[in-house]
Short mmCIF file of C-alpha atoms in Angstrom, two decimals:
data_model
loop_
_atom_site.label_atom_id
_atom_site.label_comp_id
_atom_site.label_asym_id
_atom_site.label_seq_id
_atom_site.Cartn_x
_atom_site.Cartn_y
_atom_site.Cartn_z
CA UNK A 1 58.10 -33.44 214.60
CA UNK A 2 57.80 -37.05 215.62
CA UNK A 3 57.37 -40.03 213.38
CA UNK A 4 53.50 -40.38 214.86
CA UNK A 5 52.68 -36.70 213.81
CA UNK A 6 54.94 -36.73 210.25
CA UNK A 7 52.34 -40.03 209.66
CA UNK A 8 49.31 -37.84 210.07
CA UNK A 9 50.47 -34.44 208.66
CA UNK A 10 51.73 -37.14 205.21
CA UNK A 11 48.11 -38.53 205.00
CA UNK A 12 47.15 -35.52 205.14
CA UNK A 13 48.84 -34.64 201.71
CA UNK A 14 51.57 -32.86 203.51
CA UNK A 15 55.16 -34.38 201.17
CA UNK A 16 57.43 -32.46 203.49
CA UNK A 17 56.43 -34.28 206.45
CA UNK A 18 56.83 -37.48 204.30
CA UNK A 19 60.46 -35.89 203.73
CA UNK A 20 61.07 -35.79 207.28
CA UNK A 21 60.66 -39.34 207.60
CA UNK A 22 62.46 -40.13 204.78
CA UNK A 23 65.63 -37.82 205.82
CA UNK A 24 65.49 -39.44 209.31
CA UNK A 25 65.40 -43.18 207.97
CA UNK A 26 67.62 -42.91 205.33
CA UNK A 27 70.83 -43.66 206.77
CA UNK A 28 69.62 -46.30 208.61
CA UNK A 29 67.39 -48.10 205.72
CA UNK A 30 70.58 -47.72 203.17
CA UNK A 31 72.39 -49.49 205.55
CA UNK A 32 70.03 -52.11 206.71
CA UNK A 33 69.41 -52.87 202.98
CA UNK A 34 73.30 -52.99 201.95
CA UNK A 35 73.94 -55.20 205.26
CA UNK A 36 71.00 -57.33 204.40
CA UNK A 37 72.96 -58.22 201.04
CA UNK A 38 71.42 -55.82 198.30
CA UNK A 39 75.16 -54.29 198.12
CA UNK A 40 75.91 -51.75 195.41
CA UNK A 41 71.91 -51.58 194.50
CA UNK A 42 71.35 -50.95 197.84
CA UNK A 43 69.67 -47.18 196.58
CA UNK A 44 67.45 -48.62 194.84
CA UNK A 45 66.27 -50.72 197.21
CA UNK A 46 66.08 -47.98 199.47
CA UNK A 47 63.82 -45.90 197.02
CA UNK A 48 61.86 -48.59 196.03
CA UNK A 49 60.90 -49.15 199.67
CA UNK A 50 60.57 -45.36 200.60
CA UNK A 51 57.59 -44.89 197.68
CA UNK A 52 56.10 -48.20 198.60
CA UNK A 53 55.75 -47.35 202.31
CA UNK A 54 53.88 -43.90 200.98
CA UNK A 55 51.88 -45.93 198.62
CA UNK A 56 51.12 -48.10 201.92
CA UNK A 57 50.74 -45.68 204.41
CA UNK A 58 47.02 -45.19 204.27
CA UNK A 59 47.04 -49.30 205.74
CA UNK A 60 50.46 -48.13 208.36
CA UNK A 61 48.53 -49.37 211.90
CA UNK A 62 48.94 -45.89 213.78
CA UNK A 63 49.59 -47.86 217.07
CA UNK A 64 53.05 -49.16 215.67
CA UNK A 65 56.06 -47.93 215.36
CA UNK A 66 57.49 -46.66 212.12
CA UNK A 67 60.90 -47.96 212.23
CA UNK A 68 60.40 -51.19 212.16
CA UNK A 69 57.47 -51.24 209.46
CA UNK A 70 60.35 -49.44 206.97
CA UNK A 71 62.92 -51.90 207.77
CA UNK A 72 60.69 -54.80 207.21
CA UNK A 73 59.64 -53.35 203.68
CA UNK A 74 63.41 -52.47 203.42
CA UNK A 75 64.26 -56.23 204.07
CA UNK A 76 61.52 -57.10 201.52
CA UNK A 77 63.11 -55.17 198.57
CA UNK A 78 66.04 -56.58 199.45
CA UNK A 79 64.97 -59.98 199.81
CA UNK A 80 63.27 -59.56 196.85
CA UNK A 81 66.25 -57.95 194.95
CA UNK A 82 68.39 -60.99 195.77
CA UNK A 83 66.00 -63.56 194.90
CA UNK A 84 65.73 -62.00 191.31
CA UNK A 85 69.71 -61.63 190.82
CA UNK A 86 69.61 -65.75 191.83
CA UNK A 87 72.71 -65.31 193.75
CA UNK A 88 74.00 -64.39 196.78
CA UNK A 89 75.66 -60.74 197.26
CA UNK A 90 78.29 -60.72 199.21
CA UNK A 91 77.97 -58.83 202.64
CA UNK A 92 80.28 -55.88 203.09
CA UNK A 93 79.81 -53.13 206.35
CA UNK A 94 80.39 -49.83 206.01
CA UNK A 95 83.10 -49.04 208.73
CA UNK A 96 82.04 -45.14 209.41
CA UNK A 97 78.71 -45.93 210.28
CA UNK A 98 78.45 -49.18 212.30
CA UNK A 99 81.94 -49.88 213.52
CA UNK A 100 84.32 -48.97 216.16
CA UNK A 101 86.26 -45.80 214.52
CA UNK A 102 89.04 -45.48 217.37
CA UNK A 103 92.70 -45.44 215.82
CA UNK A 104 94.86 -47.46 217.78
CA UNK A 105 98.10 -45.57 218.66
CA UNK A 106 100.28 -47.67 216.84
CA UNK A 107 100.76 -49.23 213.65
CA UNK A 108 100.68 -52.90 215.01
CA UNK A 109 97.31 -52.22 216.66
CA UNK A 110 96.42 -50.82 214.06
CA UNK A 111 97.02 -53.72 211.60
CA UNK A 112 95.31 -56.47 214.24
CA UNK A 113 92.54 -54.51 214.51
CA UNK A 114 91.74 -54.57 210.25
CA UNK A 115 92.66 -58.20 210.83
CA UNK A 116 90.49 -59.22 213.00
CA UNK A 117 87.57 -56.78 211.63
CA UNK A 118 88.35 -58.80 207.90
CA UNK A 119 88.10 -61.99 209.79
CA UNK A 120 84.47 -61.09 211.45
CA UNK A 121 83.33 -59.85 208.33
CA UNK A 122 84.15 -63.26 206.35
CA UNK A 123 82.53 -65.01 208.99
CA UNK A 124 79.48 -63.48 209.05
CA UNK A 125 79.67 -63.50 205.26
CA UNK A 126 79.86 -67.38 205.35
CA UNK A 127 76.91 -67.77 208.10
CA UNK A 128 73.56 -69.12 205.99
CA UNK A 129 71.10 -66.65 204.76
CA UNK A 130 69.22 -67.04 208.43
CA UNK A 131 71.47 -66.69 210.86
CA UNK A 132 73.30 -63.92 208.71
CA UNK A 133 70.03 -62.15 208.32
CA UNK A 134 69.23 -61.83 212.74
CA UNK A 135 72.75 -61.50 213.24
CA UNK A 136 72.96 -58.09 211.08
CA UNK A 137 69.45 -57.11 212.43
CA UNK A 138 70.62 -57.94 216.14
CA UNK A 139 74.33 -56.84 216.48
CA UNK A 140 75.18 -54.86 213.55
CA UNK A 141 71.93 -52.53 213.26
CA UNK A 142 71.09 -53.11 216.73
CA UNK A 143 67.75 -53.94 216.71
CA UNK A 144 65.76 -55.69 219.42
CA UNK A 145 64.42 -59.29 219.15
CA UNK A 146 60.55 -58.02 218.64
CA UNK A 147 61.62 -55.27 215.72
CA UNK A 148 63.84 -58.51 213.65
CA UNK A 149 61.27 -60.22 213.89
CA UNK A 150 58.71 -57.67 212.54
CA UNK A 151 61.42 -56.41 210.18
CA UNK A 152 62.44 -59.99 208.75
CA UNK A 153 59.22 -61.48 209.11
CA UNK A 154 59.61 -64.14 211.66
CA UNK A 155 58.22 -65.54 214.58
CA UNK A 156 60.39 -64.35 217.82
CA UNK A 157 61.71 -67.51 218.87
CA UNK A 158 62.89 -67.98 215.26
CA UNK A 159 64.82 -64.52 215.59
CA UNK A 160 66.03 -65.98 219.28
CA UNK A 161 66.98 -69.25 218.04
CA UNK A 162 68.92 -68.17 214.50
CA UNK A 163 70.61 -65.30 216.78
CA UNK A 164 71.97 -68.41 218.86
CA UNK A 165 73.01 -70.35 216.03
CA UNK A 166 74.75 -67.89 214.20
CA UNK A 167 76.66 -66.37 217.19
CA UNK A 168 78.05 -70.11 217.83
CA UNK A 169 79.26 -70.34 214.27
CA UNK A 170 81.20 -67.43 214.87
CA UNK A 171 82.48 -68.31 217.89
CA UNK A 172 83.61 -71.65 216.70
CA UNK A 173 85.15 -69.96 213.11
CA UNK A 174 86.70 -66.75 215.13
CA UNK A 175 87.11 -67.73 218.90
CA UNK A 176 88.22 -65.88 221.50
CA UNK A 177 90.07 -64.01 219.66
CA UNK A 178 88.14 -60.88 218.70
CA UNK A 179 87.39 -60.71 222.19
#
């Protein structure tokens, strides 16, 4: 069942067609929310935006595309959940799902490989909240220019121009070297 027909059949009253969507997205909205800074509440904010996109639904424009609708609620709650803390969380990726998994085959390439993955991470860590925000969306949940800027919100240009200014902060604070 595609997302366009799980959308009908849960308007329809049909919850396991809701729970389709909800089992497909999961992964991806835990992650986007966790990424995005909600860290270790990043369930709830995944909940919280899974029964406010049913309570929303009815409004969901049937010509869009789901994905990017959830994320942008996603980046909401989290948004929301950050503001409310009144501090920044600190931004931590989960290796298994969004990063190269390849062991080197040896110790040594092993070791400058958690290096320089500790090093990126810091960086992006230290970007501010803008650029941090496209360059997760962008690189490190691999969304397109047009689906940040629905999920976070922005204009596309603003998506364009933070993407720019972020990756030249971490080329200037990482160089060449995790090349």
């Amino acid at each position: 069942m595609d997302d366009d027909e799980a959308i009908a059949r849960s308007l329809d009253g049909d919850l396991g067609a809701y729970e389709a969507l909800v089992a497909r997205y999961s992964a991806l909205a835990h992650r986007t929310a966790f990424m995005l800074g909600a860290g270790d509440e990043a369930e709830d904010v995944v909940q919280e935006a899974f029964v406010k996109a049913f309570r929303h639904l009815p409004g969901f424009r049937k010509d869009a595309p789901f994905r990017p609708w959830l994320l942008r609620i996603v980046a909401n709650e989290t948004h929301n959940l950050t503001r409310s803390r009144g501090r920044r969380s600190s931004l931590e990726l989960r290796l298994s799902g969004t990063a190269d998994t390849r062991v080197p085959d040896d110790p040594e390439g092993l070791a400058v490989a958690t290096d320089r993955r500790s090093r990126l991470l810091a960086a992006v860590r230290g970007l501010p909240e803008r650029e941090r925000q496209a360059v997760v969306c962008r690189y490190f949940l691999q969304l397109s220019e047009a689906e940040t800027a629905q999920v976070l919100d922005w204009p596309v240009g603003t998506v364009k121009s933070s993407t720019h200014r972020g990756l030249a902060r971490l080329r200037e604070e990482v160089g060449d070297e995790l090349a």
